[in-house]
Coordinates of C-alpha atoms in Angstrom, one line a residue:
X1 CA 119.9 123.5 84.3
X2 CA 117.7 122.9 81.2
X3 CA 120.9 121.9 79.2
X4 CA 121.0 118.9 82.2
X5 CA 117.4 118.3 81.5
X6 CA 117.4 117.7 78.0
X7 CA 120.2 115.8 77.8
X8 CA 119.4 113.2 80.3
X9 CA 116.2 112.2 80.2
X10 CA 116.9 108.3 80.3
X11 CA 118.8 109.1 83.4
X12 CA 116.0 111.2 84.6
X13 CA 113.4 108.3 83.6
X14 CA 115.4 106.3 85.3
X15 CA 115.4 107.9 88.1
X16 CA 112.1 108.6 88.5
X17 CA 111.4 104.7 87.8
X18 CA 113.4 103.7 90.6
X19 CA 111.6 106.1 93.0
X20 CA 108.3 104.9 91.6
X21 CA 109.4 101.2 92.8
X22 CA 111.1 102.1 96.1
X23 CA 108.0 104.8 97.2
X24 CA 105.5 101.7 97.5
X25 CA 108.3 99.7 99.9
X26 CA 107.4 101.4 103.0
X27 CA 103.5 101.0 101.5
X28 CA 104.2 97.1 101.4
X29 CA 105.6 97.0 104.9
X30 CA 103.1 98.8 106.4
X31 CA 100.1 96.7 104.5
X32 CA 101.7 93.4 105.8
X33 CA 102.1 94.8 109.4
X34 CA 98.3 95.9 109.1
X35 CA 98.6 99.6 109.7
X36 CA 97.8 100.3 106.4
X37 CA 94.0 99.5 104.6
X38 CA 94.2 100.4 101.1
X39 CA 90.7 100.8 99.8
X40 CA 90.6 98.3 96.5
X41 CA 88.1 100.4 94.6
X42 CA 91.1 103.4 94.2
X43 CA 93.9 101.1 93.8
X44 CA 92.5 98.9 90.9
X45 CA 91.1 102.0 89.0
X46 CA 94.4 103.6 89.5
X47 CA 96.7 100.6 88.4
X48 CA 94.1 100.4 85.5
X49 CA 93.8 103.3 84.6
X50 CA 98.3 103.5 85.1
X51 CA 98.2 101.0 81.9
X52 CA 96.3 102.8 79.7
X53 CA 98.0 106.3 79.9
X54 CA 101.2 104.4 80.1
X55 CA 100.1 103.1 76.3
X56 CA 98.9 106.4 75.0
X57 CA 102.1 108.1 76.9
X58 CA 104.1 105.5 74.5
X59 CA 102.3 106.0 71.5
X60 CA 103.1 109.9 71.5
X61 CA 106.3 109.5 71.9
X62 CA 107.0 110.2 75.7
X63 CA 110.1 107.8 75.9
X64 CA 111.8 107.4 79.3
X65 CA 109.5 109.3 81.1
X66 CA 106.7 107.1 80.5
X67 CA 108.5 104.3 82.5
X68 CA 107.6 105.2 86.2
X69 CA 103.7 105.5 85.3
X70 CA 104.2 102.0 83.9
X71 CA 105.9 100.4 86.8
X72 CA 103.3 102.6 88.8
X73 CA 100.2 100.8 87.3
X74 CA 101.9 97.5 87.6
X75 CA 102.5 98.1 91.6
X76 CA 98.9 99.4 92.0
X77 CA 97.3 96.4 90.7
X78 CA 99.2 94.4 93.0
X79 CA 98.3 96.3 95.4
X80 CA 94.3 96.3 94.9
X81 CA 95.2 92.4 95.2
X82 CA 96.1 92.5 98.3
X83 CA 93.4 95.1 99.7
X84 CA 90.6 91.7 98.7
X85 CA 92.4 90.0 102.1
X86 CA 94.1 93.3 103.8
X87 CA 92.0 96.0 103.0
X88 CA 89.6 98.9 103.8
X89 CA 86.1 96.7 104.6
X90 CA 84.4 99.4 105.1
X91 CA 82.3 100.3 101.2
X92 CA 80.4 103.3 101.5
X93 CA 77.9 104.5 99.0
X94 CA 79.7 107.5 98.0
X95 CA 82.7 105.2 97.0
X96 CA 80.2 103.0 95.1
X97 CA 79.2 105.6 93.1
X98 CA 83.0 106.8 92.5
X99 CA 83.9 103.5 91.0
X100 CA 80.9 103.3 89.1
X101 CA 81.5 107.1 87.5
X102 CA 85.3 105.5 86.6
X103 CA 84.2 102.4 85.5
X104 CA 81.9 104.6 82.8
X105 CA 84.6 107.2 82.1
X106 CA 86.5 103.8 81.3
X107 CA 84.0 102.5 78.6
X108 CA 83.9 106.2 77.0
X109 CA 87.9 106.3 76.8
X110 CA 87.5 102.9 75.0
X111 CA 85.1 104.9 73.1
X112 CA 87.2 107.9 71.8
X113 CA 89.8 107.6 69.0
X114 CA 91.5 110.6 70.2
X115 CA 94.7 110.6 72.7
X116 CA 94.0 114.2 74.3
X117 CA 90.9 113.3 75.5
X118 CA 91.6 110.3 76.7
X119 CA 93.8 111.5 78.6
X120 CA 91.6 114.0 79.9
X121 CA 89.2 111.4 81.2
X122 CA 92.1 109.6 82.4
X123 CA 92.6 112.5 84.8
X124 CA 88.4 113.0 85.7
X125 CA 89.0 108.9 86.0
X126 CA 91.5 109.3 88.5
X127 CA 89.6 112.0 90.2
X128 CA 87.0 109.8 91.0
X129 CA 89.4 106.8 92.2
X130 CA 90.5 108.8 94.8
X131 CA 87.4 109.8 96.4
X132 CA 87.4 106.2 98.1
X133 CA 90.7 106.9 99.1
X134 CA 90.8 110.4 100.5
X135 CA 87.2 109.7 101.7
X136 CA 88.7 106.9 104.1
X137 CA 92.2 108.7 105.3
X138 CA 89.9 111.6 105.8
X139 CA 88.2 109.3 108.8
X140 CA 91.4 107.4 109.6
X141 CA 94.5 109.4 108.5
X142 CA 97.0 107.3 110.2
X143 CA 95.9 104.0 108.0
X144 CA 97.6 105.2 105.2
X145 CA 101.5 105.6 104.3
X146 CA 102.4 109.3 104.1
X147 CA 106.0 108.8 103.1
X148 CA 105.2 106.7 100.5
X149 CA 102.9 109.8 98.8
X150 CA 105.4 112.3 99.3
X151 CA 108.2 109.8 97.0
X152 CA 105.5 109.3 94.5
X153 CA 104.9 112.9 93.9
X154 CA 108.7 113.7 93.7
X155 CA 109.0 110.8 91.3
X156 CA 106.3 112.1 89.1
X157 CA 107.9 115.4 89.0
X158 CA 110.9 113.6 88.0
X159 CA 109.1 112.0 85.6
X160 CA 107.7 115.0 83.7
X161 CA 111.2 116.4 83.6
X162 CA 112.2 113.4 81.7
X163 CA 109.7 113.5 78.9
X164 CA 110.6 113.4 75.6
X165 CA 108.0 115.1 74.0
X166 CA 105.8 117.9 75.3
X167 CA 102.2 117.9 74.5
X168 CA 98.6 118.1 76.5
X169 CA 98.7 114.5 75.9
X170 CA 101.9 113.8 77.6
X171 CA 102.2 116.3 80.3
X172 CA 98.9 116.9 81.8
X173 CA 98.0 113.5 82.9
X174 CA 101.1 113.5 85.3
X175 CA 100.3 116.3 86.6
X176 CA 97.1 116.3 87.7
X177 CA 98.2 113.3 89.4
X178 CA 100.9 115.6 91.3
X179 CA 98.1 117.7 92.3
X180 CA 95.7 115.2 93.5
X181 CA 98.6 113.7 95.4
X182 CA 99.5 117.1 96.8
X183 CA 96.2 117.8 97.9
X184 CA 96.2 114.0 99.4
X185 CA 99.3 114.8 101.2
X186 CA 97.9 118.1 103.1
X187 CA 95.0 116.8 104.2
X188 CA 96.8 113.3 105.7
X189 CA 99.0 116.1 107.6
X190 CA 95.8 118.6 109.3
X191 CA 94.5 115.7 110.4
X192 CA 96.7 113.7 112.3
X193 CA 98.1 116.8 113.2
X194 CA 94.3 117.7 114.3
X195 CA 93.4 114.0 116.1
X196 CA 96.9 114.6 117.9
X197 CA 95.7 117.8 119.3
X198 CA 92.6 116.8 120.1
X199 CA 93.4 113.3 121.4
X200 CA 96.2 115.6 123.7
X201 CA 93.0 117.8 125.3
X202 CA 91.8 114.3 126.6

């Protein structure tokens, strides 16, 4: 099994690339159709936020399993474009003040010379882009695109199979995001599963 691992990682980054691109098709469908709002504060952090640990993921050396995070970041950019027309409308303090704690933890990563902790405030950075997020699906769980989570997650995991080169700086970005995701995942599924009940009892 290991052998497998280390001697296909471009498959395995390939892989994982391919399930980064065909997780967000059932996300596109369902924004075009209106039943999902993405909420443009986490997506534009996120697909920021994508690009710069795609960079630093490059720059140690992380090879083919730094693709998917870069196709990721592209796809979430283009997504917080069309949450401007198609979006979440409803801006709460609480996500004000989450985009304004990832907007800062964005000026001190342009601040630090050093790759581990930039990475490490990439992950508090992508913390706080998706309180806006699971603050929203929280409220309105059906107005976001569970199967599209699910693939992402496996794709990351995919993804951290296929690295290259092991290190904090590599490693622990992706998977905080597969815990954040996780966690994401859980709560979308006690919820419907509670409104269901509930909405049943009626």
């Amino acid at each position: 099994m290991f052998n497998f691992i280390e001697n296909n990682k471009i498959l395995l980054g390939l892989i994982s690339s391919v399930i980064a691109v065909g997780a967000y098709i059932p996300y596109f469908r369902d924004i075009f159709k209106g039943k999902t709002k993405p909420h443009i504060f986490s997506w534009f952090i996120w697909g920021l936020l994508g690009g710069i640990t795609y960079i630093a993921q490059v720059v140690k050396g992380a090879g083919a399993g730094s693709w998917a995070n870069g196709l990721t970041a592209l796809i979430c950019l283009v997504i917080a474009g069309l949450s401007i027309t198609r979006g979440e409308k409803n801006i709460t303090l609480t996500d004000k003040l989450s985009f304004g704690g990832a907007i800062l933890a964005l000026i001190l990563w342009f601040l630090t010379k050093n790759p581990l902790s930039a990475v490490i405030l990439a992950c508090v950075i992508d913390t706080l882009a998706y309180v806006p997020t699971f603050r929203k699906a929280y409220k309105k769980p059906f107005e976001e695109t569970l199967p599209a989570f699910i693939t992402t997650t496996i794709g990351i995991i995919i993804s951290l199979l296929a690295l290259e080169a092991y290190s904090a700086t590599t490693w622990l970005y992706p998977t905080v995001l597969v815990i954040s995701n996780s966690l994401f995942i859980v709560m979308l599924l006690l919820r419907r599963k509670l409104i269901k009940n509930n909405y049943g009892k009626l």
